[in-house]
Coordinates of C-alpha atoms in Angstrom, one line a residue:
X431 CA 2.6 -15.2 27.2
X432 CA 1.7 -12.3 24.9
X433 CA -2.0 -11.5 24.6
X434 CA -3.3 -10.8 21.1
X435 CA -6.5 -9.3 19.9
X436 CA -7.5 -10.8 16.6
X437 CA -10.2 -8.9 14.7
X438 CA -11.4 -10.9 11.7
X439 CA -14.9 -11.4 10.3
X440 CA -14.0 -14.6 8.4
X441 CA -14.8 -17.0 11.3
X442 CA -13.1 -20.0 9.7
X443 CA -9.9 -18.0 9.0
X444 CA -10.0 -16.4 12.5
X445 CA -10.3 -19.8 14.2
X446 CA -7.4 -21.3 12.2
X447 CA -5.2 -18.3 12.9
X448 CA -6.1 -18.2 16.6
X449 CA -5.4 -22.0 16.9
X450 CA -2.0 -21.6 15.2
X451 CA -1.0 -18.7 17.3
X452 CA -2.2 -20.4 20.5
X453 CA -0.1 -23.4 19.6
X454 CA 2.9 -21.0 19.3
X455 CA 2.5 -19.6 22.8
X456 CA 0.0 -16.7 22.5
X457 CA -3.2 -16.0 24.3
X458 CA -5.7 -15.0 21.6
X459 CA -8.9 -12.9 22.0
X460 CA -11.2 -13.0 18.9
X461 CA -13.7 -10.4 17.7
X462 CA -15.5 -10.5 14.3
X463 CA -17.1 -7.0 14.5
X464 CA -15.8 -3.5 14.9
X465 CA -18.2 -2.3 17.6
X466 CA -16.6 -4.1 20.5
X467 CA -12.9 -3.5 19.7
X468 CA -12.2 -0.3 21.6
X469 CA -13.9 -1.6 24.8
X470 CA -12.0 -4.8 24.5
X471 CA -8.7 -3.0 24.2
X472 CA -9.5 -1.0 27.3
X473 CA -10.7 -4.0 29.3
X474 CA -8.1 -6.6 28.2
X475 CA -5.0 -4.5 27.5
X476 CA -3.7 -6.8 24.7
X477 CA 0.0 -6.7 23.8
X478 CA -0.7 -6.5 20.1
X479 CA -3.7 -6.3 17.7
X480 CA -4.1 -8.2 14.4
X481 CA -6.7 -6.3 12.4
X482 CA -8.7 -6.9 9.2
X483 CA -9.8 -3.8 7.2
X484 CA -13.1 -5.0 5.8
X485 CA -15.6 -5.7 8.6
X486 CA -19.4 -6.0 8.5
X487 CA -20.0 -3.0 10.7
X488 CA -17.0 -0.8 10.2
X489 CA -13.5 -0.7 8.8
X490 CA -10.0 -1.4 10.2
X491 CA -8.7 2.0 9.3
X492 CA -11.1 3.7 11.6
X493 CA -10.5 1.2 14.3
X494 CA -6.7 1.7 14.1
X495 CA -7.0 5.5 14.1
X496 CA -9.3 5.4 17.2
X497 CA -7.1 2.8 19.0
X498 CA -4.0 5.0 18.6
X499 CA -5.7 7.4 21.1
X500 CA -5.2 4.9 23.9
X501 CA -3.2 2.0 22.7
X502 CA 0.6 2.1 22.1
X503 CA 1.3 -1.5 21.3
X504 CA 1.8 -2.9 17.8
X505 CA -1.0 -3.1 15.3
X506 CA -0.7 -5.4 12.3
X507 CA -3.1 -5.2 9.4
X508 CA -3.9 -8.7 8.0
X509 CA -6.1 -8.0 5.0
X510 CA -6.8 -8.9 1.4
X511 CA -6.6 -5.2 0.3
X512 CA -3.3 -5.2 -1.5
X513 CA -3.1 -1.7 -3.2
X514 CA -0.2 0.6 -2.4
X515 CA -2.7 3.3 -1.4
X516 CA -4.2 1.1 1.3
X517 CA -0.8 0.0 2.6
X518 CA 0.4 3.6 2.9
X519 CA -2.9 4.7 4.4
X520 CA -2.7 1.9 7.0
X521 CA 0.8 2.8 8.0
X522 CA 0.1 6.6 8.1
X523 CA -2.8 6.2 10.6
X524 CA -0.6 4.2 13.0
X525 CA -0.3 0.6 12.0
X526 CA 3.1 -1.1 12.6
X527 CA 2.9 -3.6 9.8
X528 CA 0.7 -4.5 6.8
X529 CA 0.4 -8.2 5.7
X530 CA -1.6 -9.2 2.7
X531 CA -3.7 -12.4 2.7
X532 CA -3.2 -15.2 2.0
X533 CA 0.0 -15.5 4.1
X534 CA 1.9 -18.5 5.3
X535 CA 1.2 -18.9 9.1
X536 CA 4.9 -19.0 10.0
X537 CA 5.5 -15.7 8.0
X538 CA 2.7 -14.1 10.0
X539 CA 4.2 -15.5 13.2
X540 CA 7.7 -14.1 12.3
X541 CA 6.3 -10.7 11.5
X542 CA 4.3 -10.6 14.8
X543 CA 7.3 -11.8 16.9
X544 CA 9.5 -9.1 15.3
X545 CA 7.0 -6.4 16.3
X546 CA 6.7 -7.8 19.9
X547 CA 10.5 -8.1 20.3
X548 CA 10.9 -4.5 19.3
X549 CA 8.1 -3.2 21.5
X550 CA 8.8 -5.3 24.6
X551 CA 12.6 -4.9 24.6
X552 CA 13.5 -3.4 28.0
X553 CA 16.2 -0.8 28.0
X554 CA 18.5 -1.4 31.0
X555 CA 20.1 2.0 30.8
X556 CA 18.2 4.9 32.6
X557 CA 20.1 7.4 30.5
X558 CA 18.3 9.6 27.9
X559 CA 19.4 10.8 24.5
X560 CA 19.5 14.5 24.3
X561 CA 19.9 16.6 21.1
X562 CA 19.3 20.3 22.0
X563 CA 15.6 20.5 22.9
X564 CA 14.9 16.9 21.9
X565 CA 15.0 14.5 24.8
X566 CA 14.5 10.7 24.4
X567 CA 13.8 8.8 27.6
X568 CA 14.9 5.3 26.8
X569 CA 13.7 3.7 30.0
X570 CA 10.2 5.2 30.0
X571 CA 10.0 5.3 26.2
X572 CA 8.9 8.9 26.1
X573 CA 10.0 11.8 23.9
X574 CA 10.0 15.5 24.7
X575 CA 10.6 18.4 22.4
X576 CA 11.1 21.8 24.1
X577 CA 9.7 20.3 27.3
X578 CA 6.5 19.1 25.7
X579 CA 5.8 15.4 25.3
X580 CA 5.5 14.1 21.7
X581 CA 3.1 11.2 21.4
X582 CA 4.7 8.5 19.3
X583 CA 3.7 4.9 18.4
X584 CA 6.1 2.2 19.5
X585 CA 7.5 1.9 15.9
X586 CA 8.0 5.7 15.7
X587 CA 9.8 5.7 19.1
X588 CA 12.2 3.0 18.1
X589 CA 12.9 4.6 14.7
X590 CA 13.6 8.0 16.3
X591 CA 15.8 6.5 19.0
X592 CA 17.9 4.6 16.5
X593 CA 18.4 7.7 14.3
X594 CA 19.2 9.9 17.3
X595 CA 21.7 7.5 18.7
X596 CA 23.5 7.8 15.4
X597 CA 23.0 11.5 14.9
X598 CA 25.1 12.9 12.1
X599 CA 25.4 9.5 10.4
X600 CA 23.5 8.3 7.4
X601 CA 21.6 5.0 8.2
X602 CA 20.7 2.9 5.3
X603 CA 17.3 1.3 4.9
X604 CA 18.9 -2.1 5.2
X605 CA 20.3 -1.1 8.6
X606 CA 17.0 0.5 9.8
X607 CA 15.0 -2.6 8.8
X608 CA 17.4 -5.0 10.5
X609 CA 17.7 -3.0 13.7
X610 CA 14.3 -1.4 14.0
X611 CA 11.8 -3.4 12.1
X612 CA 13.5 -6.7 12.8
X613 CA 13.7 -8.2 9.3
X614 CA 15.6 -7.8 6.0
X615 CA 14.6 -4.9 3.7
X616 CA 12.9 -6.4 0.6
X617 CA 13.4 -3.3 -1.5
X618 CA 9.6 -2.6 -1.7
X619 CA 8.4 -2.0 1.8
X620 CA 7.6 1.7 2.4
X621 CA 6.8 1.5 6.1
X622 CA 10.0 3.3 7.2
X623 CA 9.4 6.1 4.7
X624 CA 5.9 6.6 6.0
X625 CA 7.1 6.6 9.6
X626 CA 9.8 9.2 8.8
X627 CA 7.1 11.4 7.3
X628 CA 5.0 11.1 10.4
X629 CA 7.9 11.8 12.7
X630 CA 8.7 15.0 10.7
X631 CA 5.2 16.2 11.3
X632 CA 5.2 15.4 15.0
X633 CA 8.7 16.9 15.5
X634 CA 7.9 20.2 13.6
X635 CA 10.4 19.5 10.8
X636 CA 10.1 21.4 7.5
X637 CA 8.1 18.9 5.4
X638 CA 9.2 20.5 2.1
X639 CA 12.9 20.8 3.0
X640 CA 13.5 18.6 6.1
X641 CA 16.4 19.7 8.2
X642 CA 15.9 17.5 11.3
X643 CA 15.3 14.1 9.8
X644 CA 17.0 14.3 6.4
X645 CA 16.7 12.0 3.4
X646 CA 20.1 11.3 1.9
X647 CA 19.0 10.2 -1.6
X648 CA 20.2 6.8 -2.6
X649 CA 21.7 6.1 0.9
X650 CA 19.1 6.4 3.7
X651 CA 18.2 8.8 6.5
X652 CA 20.2 11.1 8.8
X653 CA 19.2 12.7 12.1
X654 CA 20.8 16.1 12.4
X655 CA 22.9 16.8 15.5
X656 CA 22.4 20.6 15.5
X657 CA 18.8 21.2 14.3
X658 CA 17.0 20.8 17.6
X659 CA 17.6 24.2 19.2

C-alpha cells in the first residue's frame, strides 16, 4: 500500500480526494497548511506527495523546493493555477507532474499510478551504464559524473537512464513519454523539455549549444556517446 501525503487547504476537496484514493488502495495523510509539511515528510516517509500551490500560510512552490532537499519520491501539483508559467516553474523546481483542477478522479489516479510505477520499478540487474565519466548505477538509482554524485529527482534519473541506454540514438517525445512518463504524449506537455534543461545544468552541459544531451529538432533528444570524457 503506497502512502500519500495530500496537502490541500480546501477541506471538502481534500476529504473527497483522500476518500477516493483510499478506496483505490492508498494510505492518505492529509494536511491543509504549509507549516507541517516538511516535518511530516521526515516523520512519515510518504511514497508520493500531492501538493496544492495556494495555501493559507505558504505556497506549494516553496514547499516543493524545500522538500527536494530530502525527498526523492514523486511530487504531483494539483492546483487551479493553469498558466504555462506556473506549470514550467513547478516542473523546474522539482515536481514530477502538474495537474490542473478540476480533474476527473480516475485521471488523477492514472497520473499518480504512472509516477509510482516509474519510481518504484526495481531494476533486477546490478550492472551500471557507463559513458566515459558518466556512471549510472541502475540498482541503487545513483548517478556519478567524474566520480562525484549528481543529485537527481526520480523523474530525472529515469529520463537520463533511458537516454543513456540508447546513447547515439534519437528518442522521440512519443517514445520518452511512453517509456519514462508512462503515458501518451499529448503534443502540449512540456515536462520532458523542462527535465532535459535541468539535466543539462546538473551534468555541466553547454546550455547554449548542448553537446551531451542534444535536441534533434523535429525529432526528439539524443544522448551523446562520446561527450562524457
